[in-house]
PDB file of C-alpha atoms in Angstrom:
ATOM      1  CA  MET A1086      87.726  70.894 125.233  1.00 73.00           C
ATOM      2  CA  VAL A1087      84.030  70.110 125.869  1.00 85.00           C
ATOM      3  CA  SER A1088      82.276  71.586 128.984  1.00 85.00           C
ATOM      4  CA  ALA A1089      78.491  71.472 129.722  1.00 90.00           C
ATOM      5  CA  PRO A1090      76.336  74.503 130.243  1.00 91.00           C
ATOM      6  CA  GLN A1091      75.746  75.430 133.890  1.00 90.00           C
ATOM      7  CA  GLY A1092      73.400  72.975 135.468  1.00 90.00           C
ATOM      8  CA  TYR A1093      74.077  70.264 132.912  1.00 92.00           C
ATOM      9  CA  CYS A1094      76.666  67.499 133.081  1.00 92.00           C
ATOM     10  CA  LEU A1095      78.494  65.320 130.643  1.00 93.00           C
ATOM     11  CA  ASP A1096      77.166  61.755 130.644  1.00 93.00           C
ATOM     12  CA  ARG A1097      80.526  59.954 130.774  1.00 90.00           C
ATOM     13  CA  SER A1098      78.848  56.640 129.969  1.00 92.00           C
ATOM     14  CA  SER A1099      78.008  58.121 126.494  1.00 92.00           C
ATOM     15  CA  LEU A1100      81.521  59.323 125.737  1.00 91.00           C
ATOM     16  CA  ARG A1101      82.861  57.767 122.518  1.00 94.00           C
ATOM     17  CA  GLN A1102      86.268  58.458 121.167  1.00 92.00           C
ATOM     18  CA  SER A1103      87.830  56.920 118.065  1.00 91.00           C
ATOM     19  CA  ALA A1104      89.809  57.754 115.027  1.00 90.00           C
ATOM     20  CA  GLN A1105      86.513  58.399 113.249  1.00 90.00           C
ATOM     21  CA  GLY A1106      85.508  61.045 115.772  1.00 92.00           C
ATOM     22  CA  SER A1107      84.161  61.677 119.228  1.00 94.00           C
ATOM     23  CA  PHE A1108      80.724  61.985 120.808  1.00 96.00           C
ATOM     24  CA  VAL A1109      79.303  63.003 124.139  1.00 95.00           C
ATOM     25  CA  LEU A1110      75.823  63.548 125.490  1.00 95.00           C
ATOM     26  CA  MET A1111      74.905  66.105 128.160  1.00 95.00           C
ATOM     27  CA  ALA A1112      71.802  66.324 130.352  1.00 93.00           C
ATOM     28  CA  SER A1113      70.731  68.093 133.630  1.00 91.00           C
ATOM     29  CA  CYS A1114      72.993  67.138 136.375  1.00 90.00           C
ATOM     30  CA  ALA A1115      69.919  66.255 138.450  1.00 86.00           C
ATOM     31  CA  ASN A1116      69.000  63.684 135.954  1.00 85.00           C
ATOM     32  CA  LEU A1117      72.562  62.174 135.650  1.00 86.00           C
ATOM     33  CA  SER A1118      73.275  61.803 139.361  1.00 80.00           C
ATOM     34  CA  ALA A1119      71.654  61.648 142.768  1.00 70.00           C
ATOM     35  CA  ALA A1120      73.743  64.593 144.014  1.00 67.00           C
ATOM     36  CA  PRO A1121      71.706  67.765 144.670  1.00 63.00           C
ATOM     37  CA  SER A1122      72.056  70.298 141.775  1.00 67.00           C
ATOM     38  CA  ALA A1123      70.458  73.449 140.367  1.00 71.00           C
ATOM     39  CA  ARG A1124      67.171  72.991 138.659  1.00 83.00           C
ATOM     40  CA  VAL A1125      67.427  73.688 134.828  1.00 91.00           C
ATOM     41  CA  PRO A1126      65.059  72.839 132.016  1.00 92.00           C
ATOM     42  CA  LEU A1127      65.249  69.198 130.820  1.00 92.00           C
ATOM     43  CA  ALA A1128      67.246  68.818 127.783  1.00 94.00           C
ATOM     44  CA  VAL A1129      69.545  66.453 125.928  1.00 95.00           C
ATOM     45  CA  ILE A1130      72.526  68.109 124.288  1.00 97.00           C
ATOM     46  CA  THR A1131      74.994  66.291 122.115  1.00 97.00           C
ATOM     47  CA  VAL A1132      78.469  67.214 120.798  1.00 96.00           C
ATOM     48  CA  ALA A1133      80.033  65.276 117.928  1.00 96.00           C
ATOM     49  CA  VAL A1134      83.631  65.932 116.786  1.00 94.00           C
ATOM     50  CA  LEU A1135      84.929  64.759 113.457  1.00 92.00           C
ATOM     51  CA  PRO A1136      88.689  64.154 112.893  1.00 91.00           C
ATOM     52  CA  ALA A1137      90.805  67.105 111.938  1.00 88.00           C
ATOM     53  CA  GLU A1138      90.698  68.005 108.262  1.00 88.00           C
ATOM     54  CA  ALA A1139      92.773  70.854 106.763  1.00 86.00           C
ATOM     55  CA  ASP A1140      90.762  73.851 105.428  1.00 85.00           C
ATOM     56  CA  VAL A1141      87.409  72.525 106.771  1.00 88.00           C
ATOM     57  CA  ASN A1142      84.574  75.061 106.948  1.00 85.00           C
ATOM     58  CA  PRO A1143      81.279  74.734 108.814  1.00 84.00           C
ATOM     59  CA  PRO A1144      78.214  74.594 106.631  1.00 89.00           C
ATOM     60  CA  THR A1145      76.106  77.750 106.520  1.00 92.00           C
ATOM     61  CA  ALA A1146      72.830  77.752 108.205  1.00 92.00           C
ATOM     62  CA  ALA A1147      71.161  77.448 104.756  1.00 92.00           C
ATOM     63  CA  GLU A1148      73.380  74.545 103.821  1.00 91.00           C
ATOM     64  CA  LEU A1149      72.630  72.981 107.145  1.00 88.00           C
ATOM     65  CA  ALA A1150      68.966  73.357 106.694  1.00 87.00           C
ATOM     66  CA  THR A1151      69.075  71.920 103.158  1.00 89.00           C
ATOM     67  CA  ALA A1152      71.086  68.797 104.484  1.00 88.00           C
ATOM     68  CA  MET A1153      68.370  68.242 107.165  1.00 84.00           C
ATOM     69  CA  ALA A1154      65.499  68.138 104.584  1.00 81.00           C
ATOM     70  CA  PRO A1155      62.698  67.164 104.578  1.00 82.00           C
ATOM     71  CA  SER A1156      62.598  68.891 108.151  1.00 81.00           C
ATOM     72  CA  LEU A1157      61.839  72.511 107.492  1.00 83.00           C
ATOM     73  CA  PRO A1158      63.941  75.267 109.106  1.00 89.00           C
ATOM     74  CA  VAL A1159      62.127  77.540 111.446  1.00 91.00           C
ATOM     75  CA  GLN A1160      65.158  79.726 112.045  1.00 93.00           C
ATOM     76  CA  LYS A1161      68.630  80.014 110.597  1.00 94.00           C
ATOM     77  CA  VAL A1162      71.585  81.758 112.165  1.00 93.00           C
ATOM     78  CA  ASP A1163      74.995  82.410 110.817  1.00 94.00           C
ATOM     79  CA  ASN A1164      77.728  83.769 113.177  1.00 89.00           C
ATOM     80  CA  GLU A1165      81.409  84.397 112.717  1.00 84.00           C
ATOM     81  CA  HIS A1166      82.254  81.069 114.448  1.00 84.00           C
ATOM     82  CA  PHE A1167      79.196  78.881 114.007  1.00 92.00           C
ATOM     83  CA  SER A1168      76.014  78.177 112.174  1.00 94.00           C
ATOM     84  CA  LEU A1169      72.611  77.097 113.785  1.00 95.00           C
ATOM     85  CA  VAL A1170      69.306  76.090 112.466  1.00 95.00           C
ATOM     86  CA  ARG A1171      66.068  75.302 114.394  1.00 95.00           C
ATOM     87  CA  LEU A1172      64.242  72.569 112.687  1.00 94.00           C
ATOM     88  CA  ALA A1173      60.461  71.958 112.825  1.00 93.00           C
ATOM     89  CA  LYS A1174      60.651  68.197 112.857  1.00 92.00           C
ATOM     90  CA  GLY A1175      62.734  65.348 114.239  1.00 91.00           C
ATOM     91  CA  GLY A1176      63.366  66.266 117.849  1.00 93.00           C
ATOM     92  CA  ASP A1177      60.499  63.980 118.992  1.00 93.00           C
ATOM     93  CA  ALA A1178      62.211  61.002 117.243  1.00 91.00           C
ATOM     94  CA  ALA A1179      65.463  61.693 118.992  1.00 89.00           C
ATOM     95  CA  VAL A1180      64.232  61.729 122.515  1.00 90.00           C
ATOM     96  CA  PRO A1181      61.049  60.203 123.988  1.00 89.00           C
ATOM     97  CA  GLY A1182      58.457  62.943 124.775  1.00 92.00           C
ATOM     98  CA  GLY A1183      60.645  65.379 122.878  1.00 95.00           C
ATOM     99  CA  ASP A1184      59.316  68.407 120.904  1.00 96.00           C
ATOM    100  CA  PRO A1185      59.569  68.031 117.233  1.00 95.00           C
ATOM    101  CA  SER A1186      61.338  71.348 117.029  1.00 95.00           C
ATOM    102  CA  HIS A1187      65.099  71.157 117.903  1.00 95.00           C
ATOM    103  CA  TRP A1188      68.360  73.008 117.388  1.00 96.00           C
ATOM    104  CA  ARG A1189      71.408  71.881 115.288  1.00 94.00           C
ATOM    105  CA  GLY A1190      74.662  73.756 114.891  1.00 94.00           C
ATOM    106  CA  TYR A1191      78.068  73.397 113.513  1.00 94.00           C
ATOM    107  CA  LEU A1192      81.437  75.078 114.167  1.00 93.00           C
ATOM    108  CA  VAL A1193      85.139  74.446 113.377  1.00 92.00           C
ATOM    109  CA  VAL A1194      87.728  74.364 115.967  1.00 90.00           C
ATOM    110  CA  ASN A1195      91.363  73.551 115.246  1.00 89.00           C
ATOM    111  CA  ASP A1196      90.421  71.974 111.950  1.00 90.00           C
ATOM    112  CA  HIS A1197      87.670  69.743 113.655  1.00 92.00           C
ATOM    113  CA  LEU A1198      84.102  70.023 112.431  1.00 93.00           C
ATOM    114  CA  ILE A1199      81.891  69.965 115.534  1.00 94.00           C
ATOM    115  CA  GLY A1200      78.232  69.144 115.414  1.00 95.00           C
ATOM    116  CA  LEU A1201      75.846  70.253 118.249  1.00 96.00           C
ATOM    117  CA  ALA A1202      72.192  69.339 118.940  1.00 96.00           C
ATOM    118  CA  LEU A1203      69.630  70.296 121.524  1.00 97.00           C
ATOM    119  CA  TYR A1204      66.550  68.378 122.101  1.00 97.00           C
ATOM    120  CA  ALA A1205      63.940  69.276 124.717  1.00 96.00           C
ATOM    121  CA  PRO A1206      60.609  68.040 125.988  1.00 95.00           C
ATOM    122  CA  LYS A1207      57.365  69.020 124.109  1.00 95.00           C
ATOM    123  CA  GLY A1208      56.621  72.723 124.800  1.00 93.00           C
ATOM    124  CA  SER A1209      59.971  73.386 126.523  1.00 95.00           C
ATOM    125  CA  ILE A1210      61.361  77.046 126.462  1.00 95.00           C
ATOM    126  CA  LEU A1211      64.503  75.462 125.070  1.00 96.00           C
ATOM    127  CA  THR A1212      62.844  74.879 121.715  1.00 94.00           C
ATOM    128  CA  GLY A1213      62.792  78.643 121.093  1.00 94.00           C
ATOM    129  CA  LYS A1214      65.047  81.586 121.857  1.00 95.00           C
ATOM    130  CA  HIS A1215      66.377  80.080 125.159  1.00 96.00           C
ATOM    131  CA  GLY A1216      67.583  77.000 123.214  1.00 96.00           C
ATOM    132  CA  LYS A1217      69.141  79.182 120.683  1.00 96.00           C
ATOM    133  CA  ARG A1218      71.005  81.080 123.423  1.00 95.00           C
ATOM    134  CA  MET A1219      72.097  77.702 125.083  1.00 96.00           C
ATOM    135  CA  VAL A1220      73.506  76.258 121.832  1.00 96.00           C
ATOM    136  CA  SER A1221      75.145  79.594 120.798  1.00 94.00           C
ATOM    137  CA  ASP A1222      76.788  79.957 124.203  1.00 94.00           C
ATOM    138  CA  LEU A1223      77.954  76.253 123.992  1.00 94.00           C
ATOM    139  CA  ALA A1224      79.466  76.957 120.601  1.00 93.00           C
ATOM    140  CA  LYS A1225      81.220  80.110 121.864  1.00 91.00           C
ATOM    141  CA  THR A1226      82.537  78.304 124.884  1.00 91.00           C
ATOM    142  CA  LEU A1227      83.826  75.370 122.838  1.00 90.00           C
ATOM    143  CA  HIS A1228      85.491  77.765 120.437  1.00 87.00           C
ATOM    144  CA  ALA A1229      87.062  79.963 123.251  1.00 85.00           C
ATOM    145  CA  LYS A1230      88.300  77.091 125.432  1.00 81.00           C
ATOM    146  CA  SER A1231      89.808  75.192 122.544  1.00 79.00           C
ATOM    147  CA  ALA A1232      91.365  78.391 121.129  1.00 61.00           C
ATOM    148  CA  MET A1233      92.925  79.185 124.523  1.00 48.00           C
ATOM    149  CA  ARG A1234      94.314  75.653 124.746  1.00 44.00           C
ATOM    150  CA  SER A1235      95.847  75.910 121.243  1.00 46.00           C
ATOM    151  CA  ALA A1236      97.385  79.298 122.066  1.00 43.00           C
ATOM    152  CA  SER A1237      99.120  77.938 125.138  1.00 41.00           C
ATOM    153  CA  GLN A1238     100.598  75.015 123.320  1.00 44.00           C
TER     154      GLN A1238
END
């Protein structure tokens, strides 16, 4: 169950679903439609979901940082439900005008490994603690909504 942070919307044209996994991109609602919406910092957020695999575990922040080499980790976070890493390089290659620093995270929900990424413009507040909070909140929401859905089935 994927839902965007407040002020951001799913880009339905980016939605991909197949036996190999699913992907969706999110951006500010103001950028995705002509409808009036709340002003939020510009960002591109991605969610990738791999097929279910029994006993799958998310990588730790250290493992995630190692896998992203040569980009150096600026910050690593391990939580009960997810792992995050803020990388020093690569965000500018992902989005035009992007800050090199960006966030990556992983969590497991119902045996699906879910990858999250947040890219923001150069100098954005989302490349620091505000981005960490946004990705953390998104991971918590994905976990909670999916867990609720499973419990009701």
